[in-house]
Amino acid sequence: MNSTLASGEALLLGSANKLGASPSSVAVLPYGLAAFATTLLSLIAIVSYQPKVHDKSPPFTLDTSPIIGSLGFLTRQWSFWKSATNGLTQNFSFRLGTRHVVGITGQAARKMFYDNPNLCFVSQAIIQPFGVHFWPPVHAIFKGGFHSGHHNTFFLRRLMELLKTEELRKVLPKALNDARLDLGDLLGSGSKSSITSAPDIWRTVFKQNARLTFCDEVVDSSELFERCAQDIGTLLHTYSHYNVLFNWLPAPSYIKRRLARWDLVRLVTKMVNKRIQENTPSKDDPLQKLINNRDNKDHVIEFFVSILFIATTNGHVIAGQLLNIMAIHPEWQEKIYQEIKTAVQTHGKFQEGTLAEKLSLIPLEAWETSFPTINMVLKETIRMWTSFSVTRLNTSSEAIPIPNTDQVIPAKTFVIYNSTEVNFDDKLYPNPTKFDPERYTEAREEFKQETYGFLGWGQGCHACVGMRWAKLQQTILVATALSMYQWHSCDANGNPDPYVKHRRILDSDHAFHLPPAYCKLTPREVW
């Protein structure tokens, strides 16, 4: 008797044949699915693997997600920080992908963060979503031991040589000319006013930095400048947040940054080789100085690629924001304008030319001492616009104790401090969201109540080597801008904005990228 129930094998074969598939192809299908599932599970296991951490590491924050870790560290820095520190009262740990990171809070921990020589500033770049470097490994120019100095690096040694008084004096006329010409281009021929976005001043900042730290050719040749500026602009304004979590992720922004760096290296290499072939030892610029030193060519190329980006990173943000602030606060604009006229009267009263042209008669020493109001405005701008996560790497093989706790920063572990904690502290900066340059007058200076109460120029082992040039550059830009125009805050159409207010978005995920801030420029009366 024929059975009405088919066997499992017969049913499978019959179904397969009806679908037009061969028995062998169907048999392979489960194996393909198994292989795919195995691969997927292996990938998940790899990216979600979390190495064991030191027993005395601070506790992990709950503000985290499976596999990726604490993305809030990158996308909402201040909110994440306040949550993780439980209102700035405790240290904490978190992960970026598989990396363990320690967050510290409080005055004692802050001092340790800036003073401990084993907390490396250079190596931390791997957990920042921007920059010119793609480490590890860290390039040799950033490693200690150059000329027998434990903390003396090739990069710092050569940079300090380029920042000597005689070098600043030589670049001063060119920096002034760059500022005057570029700011002059903001106003069309015959126009009575113009609308601009303050952050666009970054190209002038880059020009001045290139003259001081590289060579004039890259600025004076329009072809070279546009190519170099495009590469630097990509590195400054393109962010790869997810590559901080997984550096192998082929994100579009990451690829753009890699290509920009590759092109910048090609450009600098070509210029170095050309100068070597020209054999012009008497030429007086930074490029020739390093060649005359007989420095390793790879070191020379890496130095220039690095400094072109590093020198412009903070400078372009501060310059753009200073001009925006001048437009918002006409009372401070007027005070600075009076300082400019006083300085010019002292050094070039009887000379012909516009007020902006007469700035060239002010000597270097006077540039550094004649503008106290610019200095106060600059410090307040820096306080508000350098408020973000600052990172280090414990490069030693030993754990570093966190003061006043039984916790540690484990060996080979990243550590962060959010400078907003001190920059917007009500005790050190009363009414911290208010733009108030008078905080820095001798009668006040509330920030001196704590060690390292002002972090604008770095502190301890990592004070800003380029501070003198940075101050001079910002003073030149502000003085030139205000000597040429009155600045008024407006909307994109040039209409006055009665509700405008200087704001610092503390949760910005782009610490070095300014939103448009429109300003209307009106030429000054001839003085």
GROMACS .gro file of C-alpha atoms in nm, residues 140-481:
model
  342
  140ALA     CA    1   6.007   6.035   1.545
  141ILE     CA    2   5.997   6.417   1.535
  142PHE     CA    3   5.760   6.412   1.834
  143LYS     CA    4   5.967   6.174   2.047
  144GLY     CA    5   6.191   6.294   2.330
  145GLY     CA    6   6.567   6.263   2.337
  146PHE     CA    7   6.654   6.505   2.055
  147HIS     CA    8   6.997   6.659   2.131
  148SER     CA    9   7.009   6.455   2.456
  149GLY     CA   10   6.706   6.627   2.610
  150HIS     CA   11   6.459   6.382   2.767
  151HIS     CA   12   6.159   6.599   2.678
  152ASN     CA   13   6.331   6.780   2.392
  153THR     CA   14   6.179   6.678   2.059
  154PHE     CA   15   6.285   6.765   1.707
  155PHE     CA   16   5.950   6.934   1.654
  156LEU     CA   17   5.973   7.161   1.960
  157ARG     CA   18   6.339   7.244   1.909
  158ARG     CA   19   6.292   7.355   1.550
  159LEU     CA   20   5.969   7.540   1.626
  160MET     CA   21   6.127   7.741   1.908
  161GLU     CA   22   6.406   7.846   1.671
  162LEU     CA   23   6.144   7.985   1.431
  163LEU     CA   24   5.975   8.187   1.707
  164LYS     CA   25   6.275   8.394   1.814
  165THR     CA   26   6.242   8.771   1.823
  166GLU     CA   27   6.442   8.825   1.505
  167GLU     CA   28   6.216   8.582   1.315
  168LEU     CA   29   5.899   8.755   1.439
  169ARG     CA   30   6.043   9.092   1.343
  170LYS     CA   31   6.109   8.968   0.988
  171VAL     CA   32   5.761   8.825   0.936
  172LEU     CA   33   5.575   9.122   1.091
  173PRO     CA   34   5.555   9.340   0.772
  174LYS     CA   35   5.436   9.044   0.564
  175ALA     CA   36   5.176   8.943   0.823
  176LEU     CA   37   5.043   9.300   0.830
  177ASN     CA   38   5.029   9.313   0.451
  178ASP     CA   39   4.843   8.981   0.431
  179ALA     CA   40   4.586   9.104   0.682
  180ARG     CA   41   4.537   9.440   0.507
  181LEU     CA   42   4.502   9.293   0.157
  182ASP     CA   43   4.269   9.009   0.257
  183LEU     CA   44   4.048   9.231   0.470
  184GLY     CA   45   4.046   9.488   0.191
  185ASP     CA   46   3.905   9.223  -0.043
  186LEU     CA   47   3.599   9.191   0.180
  187LEU     CA   48   3.468   9.518   0.039
  188GLY     CA   49   3.398   9.536  -0.332
  189SER     CA   50   3.536   9.828  -0.532
  190GLY     CA   51   3.322  10.136  -0.469
  191SER     CA   52   3.097   9.957  -0.220
  192LYS     CA   53   2.983  10.140   0.090
  193SER     CA   54   2.932   9.824   0.293
  194SER     CA   55   2.974   9.448   0.273
  195ILE     CA   56   2.842   9.134   0.441
  196THR     CA   57   3.085   8.864   0.548
  197SER     CA   58   3.098   8.556   0.767
  198ALA     CA   59   3.364   8.606   1.032
  199PRO     CA   60   3.500   8.247   1.028
  200ASP     CA   61   3.619   8.298   0.669
  201ILE     CA   62   3.926   8.478   0.803
  202TRP     CA   63   4.099   8.141   0.851
  203ARG     CA   64   4.278   8.164   0.515
  204THR     CA   65   4.458   8.479   0.630
  205VAL     CA   66   4.560   8.303   0.951
  206PHE     CA   67   4.698   8.018   0.742
  207LYS     CA   68   4.894   8.255   0.516
  208GLN     CA   69   5.064   8.424   0.810
  209ASN     CA   70   5.149   8.092   0.973
  210ALA     CA   71   5.292   7.955   0.649
  211ARG     CA   72   5.525   8.255   0.614
  212LEU     CA   73   5.652   8.218   0.970
  213THR     CA   74   5.692   7.840   0.978
  214PHE     CA   75   5.745   7.727   0.616
  215CYS     CA   76   5.818   7.964   0.325
  216ASP     CA   77   5.679   8.257   0.127
  217GLU     CA   78   5.642   8.058  -0.196
  218VAL     CA   79   5.342   7.864  -0.070
  219VAL     CA   80   5.161   8.195  -0.011
  220ASP     CA   81   5.284   8.403  -0.304
  221SER     CA   82   5.207   8.137  -0.566
  222SER     CA   83   4.829   8.130  -0.611
  223GLU     CA   84   4.844   7.773  -0.744
  224LEU     CA   85   5.045   7.643  -0.448
  225PHE     CA   86   4.839   7.837  -0.198
  226GLU     CA   87   4.503   7.716  -0.326
  227ARG     CA   88   4.616   7.356  -0.327
  228CYS     CA   89   4.771   7.377   0.019
  229ALA     CA   90   4.475   7.572   0.161
  230GLN     CA   91   4.231   7.316   0.024
  231ASP     CA   92   4.418   7.036   0.200
  232ILE     CA   93   4.444   7.227   0.527
  233GLY     CA   94   4.079   7.331   0.501
  234THR     CA   95   3.973   6.968   0.467
  235LEU     CA   96   4.179   6.868   0.770
  236LEU     CA   97   4.043   7.159   0.974
  237HIS     CA   98   3.677   7.117   0.888
  238THR     CA   99   3.623   6.744   0.825
  239TYR     CA  100   3.553   6.521   1.124
  240SER     CA  101   3.566   6.141   1.160
  241HIS     CA  102   3.380   6.068   1.482
  242TYR     CA  103   3.320   5.701   1.415
  243ASN     CA  104   3.684   5.637   1.330
  244VAL     CA  105   3.767   5.724   1.689
  245LEU     CA  106   3.563   5.418   1.783
  246PHE     CA  107   3.678   5.194   1.497
  247ASN     CA  108   3.979   5.322   1.307
  248TRP     CA  109   3.929   5.065   1.031
  249LEU     CA  110   3.585   5.202   0.939
  250PRO     CA  111   3.590   5.343   0.580
  251ALA     CA  112   3.389   5.656   0.662
  252PRO     CA  113   3.375   5.922   0.384
  253SER     CA  114   3.512   6.196   0.612
  254TYR     CA  115   3.803   5.975   0.714
  255ILE     CA  116   3.887   5.903   0.352
  256LYS     CA  117   3.874   6.276   0.269
  257ARG     CA  118   4.115   6.352   0.551
  258ARG     CA  119   4.354   6.075   0.448
  259LEU     CA  120   4.356   6.201   0.089
  260ALA     CA  121   4.410   6.561   0.204
  261ARG     CA  122   4.707   6.461   0.418
  262TRP     CA  123   4.850   6.248   0.138
  263ASP     CA  124   4.829   6.542  -0.103
  264LEU     CA  125   4.981   6.780   0.153
  265VAL     CA  126   5.275   6.543   0.203
  266ARG     CA  127   5.325   6.524  -0.175
  267LEU     CA  128   5.319   6.902  -0.203
  268VAL     CA  129   5.564   6.962   0.082
  269THR     CA  130   5.794   6.683  -0.041
  270LYS     CA  131   5.806   6.837  -0.388
  271MET     CA  132   5.890   7.180  -0.244
  272VAL     CA  133   6.163   7.038  -0.018
  273ASN     CA  134   6.321   6.845  -0.306
  274LYS     CA  135   6.306   7.150  -0.532
  275ARG     CA  136   6.480   7.366  -0.272
  276ILE     CA  137   6.753   7.105  -0.218
  277GLN     CA  138   6.817   7.090  -0.594
  278GLU     CA  139   6.832   7.470  -0.620
  279ASN     CA  140   7.119   7.471  -0.368
  280THR     CA  141   7.050   7.819  -0.224
  281PRO     CA  142   7.197   7.808   0.129
  282SER     CA  143   7.179   8.188   0.162
  283LYS     CA  144   6.800   8.194   0.125
  284ASP     CA  145   6.648   8.313   0.452
  285ASP     CA  146   6.332   8.122   0.543
  286PRO     CA  147   6.235   7.826   0.767
  287LEU     CA  148   6.252   7.574   0.483
  288GLN     CA  149   6.610   7.668   0.402
  289LYS     CA  150   6.709   7.678   0.770
  290LEU     CA  151   6.612   7.314   0.820
  291ILE     CA  152   6.788   7.214   0.498
  292ASN     CA  153   7.102   7.401   0.606
  293ASN     CA  154   7.086   7.215   0.938
  294ARG     CA  155   7.125   6.893   0.737
  295ASP     CA  156   6.821   6.758   0.915
  296ASN     CA  157   6.679   6.424   0.809
  297LYS     CA  158   6.461   6.493   0.503
  298ASP     CA  159   6.175   6.281   0.634
  299HIS     CA  160   6.186   6.483   0.958
  300VAL     CA  161   6.181   6.810   0.764
  301ILE     CA  162   5.877   6.705   0.559
  302GLU     CA  163   5.685   6.580   0.863
  303PHE     CA  164   5.766   6.898   1.055
  304PHE     CA  165   5.620   7.127   0.788
  305VAL     CA  166   5.313   6.908   0.726
  306SER     CA  167   5.243   6.908   1.099
  307ILE     CA  168   5.306   7.274   1.179
  308LEU     CA  169   5.096   7.405   0.888
  309PHE     CA  170   4.794   7.234   1.044
  310ILE     CA  171   4.874   7.274   1.414
  311ALA     CA  172   4.946   7.648   1.395
  312THR     CA  173   4.613   7.716   1.228
  313THR     CA  174   4.384   7.490   1.434
  314ASN     CA  175   4.304   7.717   1.729
  315GLY     CA  176   4.413   8.041   1.562
  316HIS     CA  177   4.148   8.036   1.292
  317VAL     CA  178   3.868   7.977   1.546
  318ILE     CA  179   3.982   8.258   1.775
  319ALA     CA  180   4.037   8.505   1.488
  320GLY     CA  181   3.691   8.451   1.342
  321GLN     CA  182   3.523   8.468   1.679
  322LEU     CA  183   3.711   8.785   1.781
  323LEU     CA  184   3.570   8.971   1.480
  324ASN     CA  185   3.222   8.838   1.548
  325ILE     CA  186   3.252   8.960   1.909
  326MET     CA  187   3.363   9.304   1.791
  327ALA     CA  188   3.045   9.324   1.584
  328ILE     CA  189   2.827   9.220   1.879
  329HIS     CA  190   2.998   9.445   2.135
  330PRO     CA  191   3.050   9.794   1.985
  331GLU     CA  192   3.167   9.929   2.323
  332TRP     CA  193   3.473   9.700   2.317
  333GLN     CA  194   3.524   9.772   1.948
  334GLU     CA  195   3.547  10.144   2.024
  335LYS     CA  196   3.793  10.095   2.312
  336ILE     CA  197   4.025   9.898   2.087
  337TYR     CA  198   3.988  10.150   1.805
  338GLN     CA  199   4.109  10.424   2.039
  339GLU     CA  200   4.410  10.209   2.134
  340ILE     CA  201   4.492  10.166   1.766
  341LYS     CA  202   4.484  10.542   1.704
  342THR     CA  203   4.701  10.606   2.010
  343ALA     CA  204   4.963  10.354   1.896
  344VAL     CA  205   4.971  10.500   1.545
  345GLN     CA  206   4.999  10.856   1.679
  346THR     CA  207   5.297  10.747   1.887
  347HIS     CA  208   5.487  10.578   1.605
  348GLY     CA  209   5.361  10.721   1.274
  349LYS     CA  210   5.165  11.038   1.334
  350PHE     CA  211   5.319  11.242   1.052
  351GLN     CA  212   5.335  10.968   0.791
  352GLU     CA  213   5.110  10.957   0.485
  353GLY     CA  214   4.857  10.679   0.438
  354THR     CA  215   4.544  10.526   0.582
  355LEU     CA  216   4.523  10.416   0.942
  356ALA     CA  217   4.563  10.053   0.835
  357GLU     CA  218   4.874  10.138   0.632
  358LYS     CA  219   5.025  10.328   0.925
  359LEU     CA  220   5.010  10.013   1.137
  360SER     CA  221   5.326   9.902   0.957
  361LEU     CA  222   5.516  10.178   1.140
  362ILE     CA  223   5.453  10.021   1.481
  363PRO     CA  224   5.760   9.818   1.591
  364LEU     CA  225   5.736   9.463   1.724
  365GLU     CA  226   5.790   9.566   2.085
  366ALA     CA  227   5.501   9.814   2.067
  367TRP     CA  228   5.272   9.554   1.910
  368GLU     CA  229   5.330   9.341   2.219
  369THR     CA  230   5.269   9.619   2.475
  370SER     CA  231   5.036   9.883   2.325
  371PHE     CA  232   4.708   9.694   2.314
  372PRO     CA  233   4.597   9.591   2.667
  373THR     CA  234   4.230   9.590   2.569
  374ILE     CA  235   4.292   9.350   2.281
  375ASN     CA  236   4.479   9.129   2.526
  376MET     CA  237   4.182   9.119   2.767
  377VAL     CA  238   3.933   9.057   2.487
  378LEU     CA  239   4.158   8.783   2.350
  379LYS     CA  240   4.182   8.606   2.687
  380GLU     CA  241   3.805   8.613   2.733
  381THR     CA  242   3.752   8.480   2.381
  382ILE     CA  243   4.001   8.201   2.444
  383ARG     CA  244   3.831   8.111   2.773
  384MET     CA  245   3.498   8.064   2.601
  385TRP     CA  246   3.621   7.902   2.280
  386THR     CA  247   3.878   7.657   2.415
  387SER     CA  248   3.623   7.477   2.631
  388PHE     CA  249   3.627   7.113   2.529
  389SER     CA  250   3.777   6.775   2.617
  390VAL     CA  251   4.155   6.777   2.654
  391THR     CA  252   4.323   6.440   2.618
  392ARG     CA  253   4.647   6.269   2.719
  393LEU     CA  254   4.792   5.917   2.709
  394ASN     CA  255   4.975   5.759   3.002
  395THR     CA  256   5.279   5.642   2.807
  396SER     CA  257   5.453   5.491   3.110
  397SER     CA  258   5.439   5.127   3.219
  398GLU     CA  259   5.307   5.227   3.562
  399ALA     CA  260   4.965   5.339   3.681
  400ILE     CA  261   4.944   5.707   3.784
  401PRO     CA  262   4.760   5.778   4.112
  402ILE     CA  263   4.475   6.029   4.090
  403PRO     CA  264   4.523   6.281   4.377
  404ASN     CA  265   4.295   6.259   4.681
  405THR     CA  266   4.155   5.920   4.572
  406ASP     CA  267   4.258   5.554   4.572
  407GLN     CA  268   4.202   5.545   4.195
  408VAL     CA  269   4.458   5.537   3.915
  409ILE     CA  270   4.511   5.606   3.548
  410PRO     CA  271   4.637   5.266   3.428
  411ALA     CA  272   4.948   5.230   3.214
  412LYS     CA  273   4.896   5.288   2.840
  413THR     CA  274   4.552   5.435   2.907
  414PHE     CA  275   4.396   5.756   2.776
  415VAL     CA  276   4.280   6.024   3.020
  416ILE     CA  277   4.064   6.330   2.958
  417TYR     CA  278   3.985   6.653   3.135
  418ASN     CA  279   3.710   6.883   3.009
  419SER     CA  280   3.834   7.243   3.028
  420THR     CA  281   3.473   7.366   3.039
  421GLU     CA  282   3.479   7.258   3.403
  422VAL     CA  283   3.717   7.541   3.491
  423ASN     CA  284   3.636   7.787   3.210
  424PHE     CA  285   3.268   7.807   3.309
  425ASP     CA  286   3.312   7.775   3.686
  426ASP     CA  287   3.090   8.034   3.862
  427LYS     CA  288   3.349   8.086   4.135
  428LEU     CA  289   3.641   8.151   3.900
  429TYR     CA  290   3.437   8.329   3.632
  430PRO     CA  291   3.121   8.484   3.783
  431ASN     CA  292   2.832   8.476   3.534
  432PRO     CA  293   3.050   8.263   3.304
  433THR     CA  294   2.828   8.278   2.996
  434LYS     CA  295   2.866   8.658   2.984
  435PHE     CA  296   3.141   8.801   2.766
  436ASP     CA  297   3.333   9.005   3.025
  437PRO     CA  298   3.697   9.097   2.944
  438GLU     CA  299   3.722   9.298   3.267
  439ARG     CA  300   3.768   8.966   3.448
  440TYR     CA  301   4.137   9.002   3.366
  441THR     CA  302   4.194   9.341   3.529
  442GLU     CA  303   4.414   9.337   3.839
  443ALA     CA  304   4.119   9.440   4.056
  444ARG     CA  305   3.941   9.114   3.975
  445GLU     CA  306   4.119   8.806   3.835
  446GLU     CA  307   3.891   8.568   4.026
  447PHE     CA  308   4.038   8.279   3.826
  448LYS     CA  309   4.360   8.300   4.029
  449GLN     CA  310   4.179   8.147   4.328
  450GLU     CA  311   4.274   7.803   4.197
  451THR     CA  312   4.586   7.651   4.046
  452TYR     CA  313   4.560   7.656   3.669
  453GLY     CA  314   4.239   7.857   3.682
  454PHE     CA  315   4.311   7.986   3.331
  455LEU     CA  316   4.396   7.718   3.075
  456GLY     CA  317   4.393   7.926   2.759
  457TRP     CA  318   4.763   7.894   2.682
  458GLY     CA  319   4.811   7.549   2.831
  459GLN     CA  320   4.985   7.484   3.163
  460GLY     CA  321   5.257   7.276   3.325
  461CYS     CA  322   5.437   7.037   3.092
  462HIS     CA  323   5.225   7.148   2.799
  463ALA     CA  324   5.227   7.527   2.799
  464CYS     CA  325   5.177   7.669   2.450
  465VAL     CA  326   5.517   7.716   2.284
  466GLY     CA  327   5.366   7.942   2.019
  467MET     CA  328   5.185   8.174   2.262
  468ARG     CA  329   5.391   8.482   2.175
  469TRP     CA  330   5.324   8.450   1.802
  470ALA     CA  331   4.958   8.363   1.860
  471LYS     CA  332   4.906   8.682   2.063
  472LEU     CA  333   5.086   8.892   1.803
  473GLN     CA  334   4.891   8.738   1.516
  474GLN     CA  335   4.552   8.796   1.678
  475THR     CA  336   4.648   9.153   1.768
  476ILE     CA  337   4.748   9.221   1.406
  477LEU     CA  338   4.421   9.082   1.272
  478VAL     CA  339   4.197   9.271   1.514
  479ALA     CA  340   4.388   9.599   1.480
  480THR     CA  341   4.384   9.580   1.100
  481ALA     CA  342   4.015   9.485   1.086
   0.00000   0.00000   0.00000
